């Protein structure tokens, strides 16, 4: 019997930066850490991290060989990218179930996106599960 392929998913966490009170943010970080540890025990955790505020961001563009830098994010939106989880799951349904467990899903949006595996990148080889 052939083992089902494992797929990597990026869970992109969006919310309005000002919607979190400091105590709520700390509770979110603690709950997210607990979820990351549980996913690690299940063999599904790859990485996770909150991001610093968009005021710390720099967007880079190269047009006609010239580099331009812009402070802040590329697009003006109500919700900003605030962090991510990189997980392994058997399919999109399992990834969505994991995304729904994240505390940020209750105040913002968690975008679930399959990762396109490229041959030749450093690190894990495509098709390996660990």
mmCIF file of N, CA, C and O in Angstrom, residues 8 117-130:
data_model
loop_
_atom_site.group_PDB
_atom_site.id
_atom_site.type_symbol
_atom_site.label_atom_id
_atom_site.label_comp_id
_atom_site.label_asym_id
_atom_site.label_seq_id
_atom_site.Cartn_x
_atom_site.Cartn_y
_atom_site.Cartn_z
ATOM 1 N N UNK A 8 3.001 20.527 2.003
ATOM 2 C CA UNK A 8 3.290 21.677 2.859
ATOM 3 C C UNK A 8 2.257 22.764 2.586
ATOM 4 O O UNK A 8 1.881 23.007 1.437
ATOM 5 N N UNK A 117 6.484 23.147 -4.315
ATOM 6 C CA UNK A 117 7.816 22.607 -4.037
ATOM 7 C C UNK A 117 8.681 22.741 -5.288
ATOM 8 O O UNK A 117 8.293 22.310 -6.363
ATOM 9 N N UNK A 118 9.853 23.337 -5.128
ATOM 10 C CA UNK A 118 10.785 23.495 -6.241
ATOM 11 C C UNK A 118 11.994 22.595 -6.051
ATOM 12 O O UNK A 118 12.574 22.556 -4.960
ATOM 13 N N UNK A 119 12.368 21.890 -7.099
ATOM 14 C CA UNK A 119 13.588 21.085 -7.071
ATOM 15 C C UNK A 119 14.792 22.008 -6.965
ATOM 16 O O UNK A 119 14.786 23.116 -7.495
ATOM 17 N N UNK A 120 15.815 21.560 -6.263
ATOM 18 C CA UNK A 120 17.071 22.277 -6.222
ATOM 19 C C UNK A 120 17.226 23.291 -5.106
ATOM 20 O O UNK A 120 18.302 23.861 -4.944
ATOM 21 N N UNK A 121 16.167 23.566 -4.354
ATOM 22 C CA UNK A 121 16.301 24.492 -3.228
ATOM 23 C C UNK A 121 17.012 23.787 -2.074
ATOM 24 O O UNK A 121 16.891 22.581 -1.913
ATOM 25 N N UNK A 122 17.761 24.530 -1.251
ATOM 26 C CA UNK A 122 18.428 23.881 -0.115
ATOM 27 C C UNK A 122 17.414 23.373 0.896
ATOM 28 O O UNK A 122 16.280 23.840 0.944
ATOM 29 N N UNK A 123 17.832 22.416 1.681
ATOM 30 C CA UNK A 123 16.939 21.866 2.702
ATOM 31 C C UNK A 123 16.334 20.557 2.243
ATOM 32 O O UNK A 123 16.930 19.815 1.482
ATOM 33 N N UNK A 124 15.128 20.326 2.687
ATOM 34 C CA UNK A 124 14.442 19.068 2.357
ATOM 35 C C UNK A 124 14.271 18.893 0.867
ATOM 36 O O UNK A 124 14.021 19.833 0.140
ATOM 37 N N UNK A 125 14.348 17.680 0.442
ATOM 38 C CA UNK A 125 14.108 17.353 -0.957
ATOM 39 C C UNK A 125 12.616 17.144 -1.165
ATOM 40 O O UNK A 125 11.918 16.663 -0.292
ATOM 41 N N UNK A 126 12.119 17.488 -2.346
ATOM 42 C CA UNK A 126 10.710 17.277 -2.683
ATOM 43 C C UNK A 126 10.398 15.796 -2.561
ATOM 44 O O UNK A 126 11.168 14.950 -3.009
ATOM 45 N N UNK A 127 9.282 15.485 -1.922
ATOM 46 C CA UNK A 127 8.850 14.109 -1.780
ATOM 47 C C UNK A 127 9.260 13.479 -0.457
ATOM 48 O O UNK A 127 8.746 12.454 -0.087
ATOM 49 N N UNK A 128 10.208 14.070 0.251
ATOM 50 C CA UNK A 128 10.578 13.556 1.574
ATOM 51 C C UNK A 128 9.589 14.061 2.589
ATOM 52 O O UNK A 128 9.171 15.199 2.544
ATOM 53 N N UNK A 129 9.234 13.237 3.557
ATOM 54 C CA UNK A 129 8.274 13.682 4.571
ATOM 55 C C UNK A 129 8.979 14.209 5.813
ATOM 56 O O UNK A 129 8.356 14.806 6.654
ATOM 57 N N UNK A 130 10.260 14.014 5.978
ATOM 58 C CA UNK A 130 10.981 14.544 7.147
ATOM 59 C C UNK A 130 12.343 15.023 6.739
ATOM 60 O O UNK A 130 13.007 14.589 5.901
#
